[in-house]
Short mmCIF file of C-alpha atoms and ligand atoms in Angstrom, two decimals:
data_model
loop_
_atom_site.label_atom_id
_atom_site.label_comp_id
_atom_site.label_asym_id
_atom_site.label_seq_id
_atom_site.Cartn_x
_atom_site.Cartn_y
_atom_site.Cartn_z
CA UNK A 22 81.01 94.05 79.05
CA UNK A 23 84.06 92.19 77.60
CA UNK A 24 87.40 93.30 78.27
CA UNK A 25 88.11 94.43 75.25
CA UNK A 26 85.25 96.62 75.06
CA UNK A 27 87.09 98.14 78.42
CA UNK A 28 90.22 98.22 77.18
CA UNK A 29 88.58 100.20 74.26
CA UNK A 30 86.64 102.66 76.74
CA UNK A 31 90.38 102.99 78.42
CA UNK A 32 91.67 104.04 74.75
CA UNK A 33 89.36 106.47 74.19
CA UNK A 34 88.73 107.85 77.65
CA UNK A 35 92.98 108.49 77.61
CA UNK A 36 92.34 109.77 74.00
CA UNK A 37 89.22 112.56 75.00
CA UNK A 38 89.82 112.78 78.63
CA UNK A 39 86.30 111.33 79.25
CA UNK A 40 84.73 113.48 82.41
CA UNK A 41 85.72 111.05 84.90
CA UNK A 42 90.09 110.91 83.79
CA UNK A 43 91.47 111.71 86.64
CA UNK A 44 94.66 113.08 84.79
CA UNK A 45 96.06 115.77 85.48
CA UNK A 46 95.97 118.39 82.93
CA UNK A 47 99.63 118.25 82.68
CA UNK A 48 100.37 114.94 82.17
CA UNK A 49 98.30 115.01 78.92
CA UNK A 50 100.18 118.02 78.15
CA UNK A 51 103.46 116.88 77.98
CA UNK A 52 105.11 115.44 75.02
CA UNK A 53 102.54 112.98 73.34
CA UNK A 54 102.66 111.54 69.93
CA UNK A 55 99.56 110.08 67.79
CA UNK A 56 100.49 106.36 66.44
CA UNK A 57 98.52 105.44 63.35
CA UNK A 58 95.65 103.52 65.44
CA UNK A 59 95.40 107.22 66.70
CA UNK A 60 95.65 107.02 70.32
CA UNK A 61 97.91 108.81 72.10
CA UNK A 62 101.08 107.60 73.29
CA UNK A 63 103.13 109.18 75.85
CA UNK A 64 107.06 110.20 75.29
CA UNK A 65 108.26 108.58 78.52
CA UNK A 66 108.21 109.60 82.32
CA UNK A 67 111.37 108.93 83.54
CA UNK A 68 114.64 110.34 83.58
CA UNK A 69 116.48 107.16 82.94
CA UNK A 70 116.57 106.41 79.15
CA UNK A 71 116.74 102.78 79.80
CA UNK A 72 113.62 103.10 82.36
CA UNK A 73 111.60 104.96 79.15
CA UNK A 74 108.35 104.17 77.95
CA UNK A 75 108.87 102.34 74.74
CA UNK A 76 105.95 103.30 71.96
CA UNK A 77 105.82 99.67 71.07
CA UNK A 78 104.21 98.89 74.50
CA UNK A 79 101.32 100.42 73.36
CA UNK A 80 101.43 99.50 69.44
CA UNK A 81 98.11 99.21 67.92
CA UNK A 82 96.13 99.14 71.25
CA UNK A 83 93.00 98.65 68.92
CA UNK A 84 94.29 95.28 68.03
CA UNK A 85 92.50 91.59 69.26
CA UNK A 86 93.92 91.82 72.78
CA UNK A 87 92.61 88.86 73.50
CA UNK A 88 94.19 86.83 70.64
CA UNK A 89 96.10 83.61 71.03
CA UNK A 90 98.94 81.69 69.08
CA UNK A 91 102.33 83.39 68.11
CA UNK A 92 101.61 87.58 69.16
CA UNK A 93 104.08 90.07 67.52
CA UNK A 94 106.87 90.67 70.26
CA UNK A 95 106.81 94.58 69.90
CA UNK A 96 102.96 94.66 70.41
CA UNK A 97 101.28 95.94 73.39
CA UNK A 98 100.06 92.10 74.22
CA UNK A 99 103.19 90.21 74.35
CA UNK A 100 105.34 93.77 75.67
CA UNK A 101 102.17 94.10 78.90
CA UNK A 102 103.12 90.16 80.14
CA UNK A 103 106.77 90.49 79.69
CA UNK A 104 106.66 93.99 81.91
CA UNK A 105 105.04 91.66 84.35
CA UNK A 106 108.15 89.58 84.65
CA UNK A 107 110.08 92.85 84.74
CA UNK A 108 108.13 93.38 88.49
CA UNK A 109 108.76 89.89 89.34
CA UNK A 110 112.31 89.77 88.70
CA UNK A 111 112.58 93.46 90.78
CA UNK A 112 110.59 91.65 93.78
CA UNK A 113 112.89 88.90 93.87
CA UNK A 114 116.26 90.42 92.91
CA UNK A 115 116.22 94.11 92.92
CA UNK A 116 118.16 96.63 95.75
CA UNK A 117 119.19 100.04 95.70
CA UNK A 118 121.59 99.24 93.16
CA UNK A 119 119.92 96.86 90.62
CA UNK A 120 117.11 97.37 89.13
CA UNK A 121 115.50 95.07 85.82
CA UNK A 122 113.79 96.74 83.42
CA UNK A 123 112.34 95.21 79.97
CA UNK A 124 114.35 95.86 77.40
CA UNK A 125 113.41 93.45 74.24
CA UNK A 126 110.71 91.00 73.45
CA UNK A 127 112.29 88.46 71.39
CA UNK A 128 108.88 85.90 71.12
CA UNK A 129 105.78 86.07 72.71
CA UNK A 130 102.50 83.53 72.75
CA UNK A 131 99.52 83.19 74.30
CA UNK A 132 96.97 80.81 74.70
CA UNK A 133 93.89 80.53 76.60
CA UNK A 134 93.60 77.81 79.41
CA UNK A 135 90.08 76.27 79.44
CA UNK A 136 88.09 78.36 81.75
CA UNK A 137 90.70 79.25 84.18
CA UNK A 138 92.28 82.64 82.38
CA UNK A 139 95.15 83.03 79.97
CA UNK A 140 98.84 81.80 79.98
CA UNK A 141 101.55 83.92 77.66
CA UNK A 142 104.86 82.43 77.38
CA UNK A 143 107.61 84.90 76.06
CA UNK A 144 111.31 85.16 75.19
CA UNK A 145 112.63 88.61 76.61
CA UNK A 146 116.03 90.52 77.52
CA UNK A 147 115.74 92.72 80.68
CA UNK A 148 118.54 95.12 81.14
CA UNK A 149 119.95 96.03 84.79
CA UNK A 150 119.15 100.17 84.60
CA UNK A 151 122.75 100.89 86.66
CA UNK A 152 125.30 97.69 85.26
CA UNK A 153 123.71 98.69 82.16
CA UNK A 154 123.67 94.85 81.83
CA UNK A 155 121.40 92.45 79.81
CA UNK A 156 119.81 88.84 80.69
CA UNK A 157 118.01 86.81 78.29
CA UNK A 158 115.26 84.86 79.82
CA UNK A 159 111.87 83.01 79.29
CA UNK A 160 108.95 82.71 81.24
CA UNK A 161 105.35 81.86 81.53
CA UNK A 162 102.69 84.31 82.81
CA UNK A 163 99.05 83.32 83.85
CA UNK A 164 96.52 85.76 84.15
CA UNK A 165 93.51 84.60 85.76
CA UNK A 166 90.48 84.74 84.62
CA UNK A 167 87.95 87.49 85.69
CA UNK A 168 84.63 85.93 86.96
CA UNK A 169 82.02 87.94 85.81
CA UNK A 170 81.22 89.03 89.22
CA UNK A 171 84.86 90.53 89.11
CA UNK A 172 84.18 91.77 85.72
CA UNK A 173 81.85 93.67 86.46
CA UNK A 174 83.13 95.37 89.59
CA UNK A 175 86.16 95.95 87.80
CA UNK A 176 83.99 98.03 84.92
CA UNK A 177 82.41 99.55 88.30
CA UNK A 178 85.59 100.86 89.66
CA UNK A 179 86.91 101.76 86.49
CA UNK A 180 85.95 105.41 86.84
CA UNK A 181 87.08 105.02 90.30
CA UNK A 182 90.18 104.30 89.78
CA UNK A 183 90.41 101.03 91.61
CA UNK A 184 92.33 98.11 91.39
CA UNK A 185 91.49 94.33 91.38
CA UNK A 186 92.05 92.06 94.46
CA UNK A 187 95.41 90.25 94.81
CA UNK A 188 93.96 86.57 94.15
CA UNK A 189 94.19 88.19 90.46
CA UNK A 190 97.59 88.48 90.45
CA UNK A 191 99.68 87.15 87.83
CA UNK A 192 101.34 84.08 88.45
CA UNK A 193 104.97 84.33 87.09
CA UNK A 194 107.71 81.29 86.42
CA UNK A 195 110.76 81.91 84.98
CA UNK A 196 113.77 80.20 83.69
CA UNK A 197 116.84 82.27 82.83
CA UNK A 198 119.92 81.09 80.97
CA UNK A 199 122.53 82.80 82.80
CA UNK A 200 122.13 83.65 86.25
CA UNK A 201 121.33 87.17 87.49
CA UNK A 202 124.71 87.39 88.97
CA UNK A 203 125.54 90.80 89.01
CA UNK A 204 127.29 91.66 91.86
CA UNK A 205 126.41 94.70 93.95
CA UNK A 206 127.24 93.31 97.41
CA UNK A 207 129.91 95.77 98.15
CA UNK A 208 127.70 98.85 97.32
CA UNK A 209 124.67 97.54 99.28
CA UNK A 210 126.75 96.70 102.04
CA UNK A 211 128.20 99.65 102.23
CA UNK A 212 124.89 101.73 101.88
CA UNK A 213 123.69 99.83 104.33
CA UNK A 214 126.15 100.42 106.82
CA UNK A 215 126.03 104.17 106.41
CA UNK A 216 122.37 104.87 106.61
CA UNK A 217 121.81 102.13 109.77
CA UNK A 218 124.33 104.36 111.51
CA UNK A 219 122.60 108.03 110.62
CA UNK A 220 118.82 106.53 109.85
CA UNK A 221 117.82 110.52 108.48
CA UNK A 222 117.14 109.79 104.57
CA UNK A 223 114.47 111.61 103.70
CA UNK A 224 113.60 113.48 100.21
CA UNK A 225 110.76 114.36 98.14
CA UNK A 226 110.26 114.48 94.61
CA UNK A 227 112.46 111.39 92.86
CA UNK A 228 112.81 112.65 90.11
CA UNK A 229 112.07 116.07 90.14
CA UNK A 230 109.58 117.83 87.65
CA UNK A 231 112.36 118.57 85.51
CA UNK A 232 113.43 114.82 85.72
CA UNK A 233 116.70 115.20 87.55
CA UNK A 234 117.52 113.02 90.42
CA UNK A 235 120.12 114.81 93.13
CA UNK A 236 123.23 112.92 93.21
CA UNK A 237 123.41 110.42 96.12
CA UNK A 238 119.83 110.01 95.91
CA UNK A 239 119.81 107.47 93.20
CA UNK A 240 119.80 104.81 95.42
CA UNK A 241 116.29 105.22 97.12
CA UNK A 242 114.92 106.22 93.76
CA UNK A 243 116.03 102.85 92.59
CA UNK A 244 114.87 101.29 95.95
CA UNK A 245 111.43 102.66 94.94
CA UNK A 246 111.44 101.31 91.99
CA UNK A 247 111.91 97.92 93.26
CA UNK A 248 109.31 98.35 96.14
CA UNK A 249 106.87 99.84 93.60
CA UNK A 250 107.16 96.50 91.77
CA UNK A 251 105.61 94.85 94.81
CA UNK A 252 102.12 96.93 93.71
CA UNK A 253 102.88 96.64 90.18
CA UNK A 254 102.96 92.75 90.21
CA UNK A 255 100.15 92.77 92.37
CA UNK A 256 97.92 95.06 90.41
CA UNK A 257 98.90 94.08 86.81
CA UNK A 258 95.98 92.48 84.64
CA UNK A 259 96.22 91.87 81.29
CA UNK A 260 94.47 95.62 80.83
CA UNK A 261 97.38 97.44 82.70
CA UNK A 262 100.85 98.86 81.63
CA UNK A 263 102.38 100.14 84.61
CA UNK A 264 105.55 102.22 85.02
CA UNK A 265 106.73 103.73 88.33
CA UNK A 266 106.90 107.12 87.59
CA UNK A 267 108.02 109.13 90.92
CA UNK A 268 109.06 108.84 94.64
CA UNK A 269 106.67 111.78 95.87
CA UNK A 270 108.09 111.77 99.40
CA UNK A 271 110.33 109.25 100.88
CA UNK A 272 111.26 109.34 104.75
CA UNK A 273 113.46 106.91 106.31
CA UNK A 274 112.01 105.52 109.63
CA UNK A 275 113.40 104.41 112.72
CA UNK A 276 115.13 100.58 112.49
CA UNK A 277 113.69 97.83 114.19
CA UNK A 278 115.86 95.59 113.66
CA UNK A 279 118.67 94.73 111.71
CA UNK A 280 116.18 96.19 108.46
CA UNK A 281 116.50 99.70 107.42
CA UNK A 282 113.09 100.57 107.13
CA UNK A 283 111.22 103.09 104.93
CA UNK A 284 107.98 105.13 103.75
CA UNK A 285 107.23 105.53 100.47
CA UNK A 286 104.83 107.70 98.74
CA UNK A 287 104.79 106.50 95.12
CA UNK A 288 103.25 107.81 91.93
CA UNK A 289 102.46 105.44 89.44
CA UNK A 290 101.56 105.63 85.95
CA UNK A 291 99.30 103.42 83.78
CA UNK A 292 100.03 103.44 80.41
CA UNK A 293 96.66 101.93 79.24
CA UNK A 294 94.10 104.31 81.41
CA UNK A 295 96.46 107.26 81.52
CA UNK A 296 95.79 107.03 85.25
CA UNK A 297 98.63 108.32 88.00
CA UNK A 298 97.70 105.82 90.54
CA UNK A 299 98.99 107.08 94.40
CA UNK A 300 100.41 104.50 97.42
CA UNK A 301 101.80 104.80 100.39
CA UNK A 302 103.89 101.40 101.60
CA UNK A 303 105.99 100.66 104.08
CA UNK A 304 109.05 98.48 103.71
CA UNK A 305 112.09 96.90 104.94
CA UNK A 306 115.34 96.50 103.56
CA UNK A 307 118.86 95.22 104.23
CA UNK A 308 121.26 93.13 101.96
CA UNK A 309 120.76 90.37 102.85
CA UNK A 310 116.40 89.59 103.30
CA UNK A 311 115.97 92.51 100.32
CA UNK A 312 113.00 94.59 100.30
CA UNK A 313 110.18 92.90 102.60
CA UNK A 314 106.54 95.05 102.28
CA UNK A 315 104.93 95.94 105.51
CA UNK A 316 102.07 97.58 104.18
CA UNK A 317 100.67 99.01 100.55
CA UNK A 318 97.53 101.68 100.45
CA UNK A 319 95.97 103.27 97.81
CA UNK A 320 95.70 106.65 98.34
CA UNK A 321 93.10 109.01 97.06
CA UNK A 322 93.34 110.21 93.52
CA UNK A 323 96.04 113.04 93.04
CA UNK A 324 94.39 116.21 91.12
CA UNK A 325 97.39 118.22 91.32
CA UNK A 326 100.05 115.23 90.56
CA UNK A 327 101.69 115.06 87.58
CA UNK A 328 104.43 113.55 86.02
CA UNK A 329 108.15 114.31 85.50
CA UNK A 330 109.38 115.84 82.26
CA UNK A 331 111.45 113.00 80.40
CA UNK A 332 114.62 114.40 79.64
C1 LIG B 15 108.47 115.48 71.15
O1 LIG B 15 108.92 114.21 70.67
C2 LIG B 15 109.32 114.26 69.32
C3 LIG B 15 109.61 112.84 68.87
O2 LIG B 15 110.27 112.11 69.88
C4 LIG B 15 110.55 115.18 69.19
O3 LIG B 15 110.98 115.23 67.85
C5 LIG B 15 110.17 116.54 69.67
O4 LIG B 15 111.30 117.39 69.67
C6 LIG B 15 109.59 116.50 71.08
N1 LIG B 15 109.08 117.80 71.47
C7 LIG B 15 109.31 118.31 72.65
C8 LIG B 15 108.67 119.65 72.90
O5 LIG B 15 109.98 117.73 73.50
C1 LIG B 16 90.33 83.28 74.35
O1 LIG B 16 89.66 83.93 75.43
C2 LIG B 16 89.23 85.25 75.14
C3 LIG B 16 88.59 85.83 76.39
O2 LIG B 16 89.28 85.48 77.53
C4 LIG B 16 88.25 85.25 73.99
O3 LIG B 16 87.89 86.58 73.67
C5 LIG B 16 88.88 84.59 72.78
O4 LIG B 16 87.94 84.47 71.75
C6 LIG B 16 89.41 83.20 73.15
N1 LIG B 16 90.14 82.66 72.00
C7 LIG B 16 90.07 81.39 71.62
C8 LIG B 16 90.88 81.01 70.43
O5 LIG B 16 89.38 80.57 72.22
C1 LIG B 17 123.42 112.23 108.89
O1 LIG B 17 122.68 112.58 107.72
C2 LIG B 17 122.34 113.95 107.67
C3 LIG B 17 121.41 114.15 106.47
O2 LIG B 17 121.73 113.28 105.42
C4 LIG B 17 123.60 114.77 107.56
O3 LIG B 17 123.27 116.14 107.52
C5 LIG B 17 124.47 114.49 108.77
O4 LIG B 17 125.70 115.16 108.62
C6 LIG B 17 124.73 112.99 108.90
N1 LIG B 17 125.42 112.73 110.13
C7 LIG B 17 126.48 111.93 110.21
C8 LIG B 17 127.06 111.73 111.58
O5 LIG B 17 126.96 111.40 109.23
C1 LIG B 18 106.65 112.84 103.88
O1 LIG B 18 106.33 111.71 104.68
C2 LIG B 18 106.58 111.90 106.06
C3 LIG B 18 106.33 110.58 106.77
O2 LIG B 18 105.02 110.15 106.57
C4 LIG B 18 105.72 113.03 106.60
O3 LIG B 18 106.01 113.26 107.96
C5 LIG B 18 106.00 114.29 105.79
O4 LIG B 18 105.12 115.33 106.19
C6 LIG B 18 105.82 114.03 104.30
N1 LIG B 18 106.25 115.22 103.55
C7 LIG B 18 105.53 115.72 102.56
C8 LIG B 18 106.12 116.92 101.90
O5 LIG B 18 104.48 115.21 102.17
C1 LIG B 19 100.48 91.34 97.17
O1 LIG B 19 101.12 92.17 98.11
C2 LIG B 19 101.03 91.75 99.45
C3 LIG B 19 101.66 92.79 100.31
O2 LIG B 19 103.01 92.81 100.14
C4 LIG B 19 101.73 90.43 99.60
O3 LIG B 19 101.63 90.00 100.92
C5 LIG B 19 101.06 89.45 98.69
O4 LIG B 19 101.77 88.24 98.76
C6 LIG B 19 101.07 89.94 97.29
N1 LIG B 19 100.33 89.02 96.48
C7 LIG B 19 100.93 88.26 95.60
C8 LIG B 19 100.06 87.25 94.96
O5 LIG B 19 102.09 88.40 95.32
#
């Protein structure tokens, strides 16, 4: 089975909530529209405008995904590999107070690389969610190709809501015209400082259902976001859309070192499959070595979980 035929199957099981959609009932109730192609696209999941899903990711789905050449920039194909760069840029520069998220595709191609998998090169702003901020940049992204060994364990665990293996992570390089020099030392350092001293964070719910975030808890929502990136880079193929969606339960853990150090439970949300994938990961942070992953599990499908409201 091709991948488009998947990505088709993905469509229309988010479309009829085929028997095996593990979606929760609400998250198909809350504010969807119908594009023209006729699937459904959802309003957004978070309460951060900038952090919204944009309908344009998910533009004609029903489209050649697979096509090469010059792609329309507000089209699901060229919006999917920039969002990939969007992870990689969180990985690498993201804290507790800065956070990249796509804002504009400005070009996007793609072209397929002789039996090895498929290499987009596009032309995109990201916005920092707290400066408020914007950074043009280009980059390339590689998507290997699927074997069809892969393939077809990837059609396998579809249903089961499984993810491919790491060696099928994107590769990412990126060249940005201005550096992304926006300077948050002071704020780190001091948040830092203040929660090595009393190491009792702990909350639940990031947003809440209603979308709010608590003040003073913005940080470690935005620290989730940038961990979540970690699994989001990793598990991106060219037939995902992922958004981080919520912090289910966060607890702070007892430092090590000089790392504050932290459990996540994270709810993510796949735009393509409508699926609310569930980890658990452990991390470390500080200012100065950023967020380092100690470990990332998939947890069992959620049939209770369900989104935020989008404010
Ligand atoms: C749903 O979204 C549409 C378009 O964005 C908006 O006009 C409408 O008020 C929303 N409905 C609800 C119930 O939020
Ligand atoms: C590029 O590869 C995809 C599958 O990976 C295939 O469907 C498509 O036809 C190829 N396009 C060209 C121009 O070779
Ligand atoms: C430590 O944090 C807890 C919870 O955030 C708070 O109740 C307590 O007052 C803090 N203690 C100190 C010494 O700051
Ligand atoms: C949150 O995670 C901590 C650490 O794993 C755990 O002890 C706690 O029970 C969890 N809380 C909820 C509400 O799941
Ligand atoms: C995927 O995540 C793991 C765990 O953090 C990391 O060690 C690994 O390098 C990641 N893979 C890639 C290709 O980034």
């Amino acid at each position: 089975m091709s991948l488009r035929i998947l990505m088709f199957l993905a469509v229309m099981s988010a479309v009829t909530g085929s028997p095996s959609s593990t979606v929760a009932p609400e998250a198909t109730s809350q504010n969807q529209t119908v594009n023209p192609t006729g699937a459904a696209v959802d309003g957004g999941v978070s309460p951060d405008s900038t952090n919204e899903i944009q309908e344009s990711d998910l533009n004609e789905p029903q489209e050649d995904e697979m096509e090469t050449g010059v792609l329309n920039p507000d089209h699901y194909p060229a919006r999917r590999a920039a969002r990939v760069v969007q992870h990689y840029l969180n990985t690498r520069y993201g804290s507790p107070y800065k956070v990249f998220h796509l804002d504009t595709v400005h070009s996007a191609t793609a072209e397929n690389v002789t039996d090895s998998g498929r290499k987009y090169q596009v032309e995109f702003s990201v916005k920092d969610m707290i400066s408020k901020k914007s950074v043009k940049s280009s980059a390339e992204v590689f998507f290997p190709k699927l074997d069809e060994a892969t393939e077809k364990q990837l059609q396998e665990l579809w249903y089961q809501q499984q993810r491919l293996q790491q060696q099928h992570t994107p590769v990412v390089t990126i060249s940005c015209q201005e550096p992304l020099a926006i300077d948050t030392k002071a704020q780190e350092e001091a948040w830092y400082q203040q929660n090595k001293v009393n190491q009792s964070l702990v909350s639940q719910n990031l947003p809440d259902s209603h979308g709010h975030i608590e003040p003073g808890m913005e940080p470690l929502w935005h620290l989730g976001i940038v961990a979540s990136s970690f699994i989001m880079l990793n598990q991106s193929t060219e037939n995902t859309l992922y958004n981080m969606a919520q912090v289910a339960n966060v607890t702070q853990l007892e430092t090590e070192n000089e790392q504050l150090k932290f459990e996540y439970d994270i709810l993510l949300h796949d735009m393509v499959s409508q699926e609310i994938p569930r980890w658990r990961m452990q991390f470390t942070w500080s200012p100065t070595e950023g967020v380092r992953v100690l470990q990332m599990q998939h947890l069992p499908k959620c049939h209770n979980c369900k989104l935020p409201e989008t404010n």
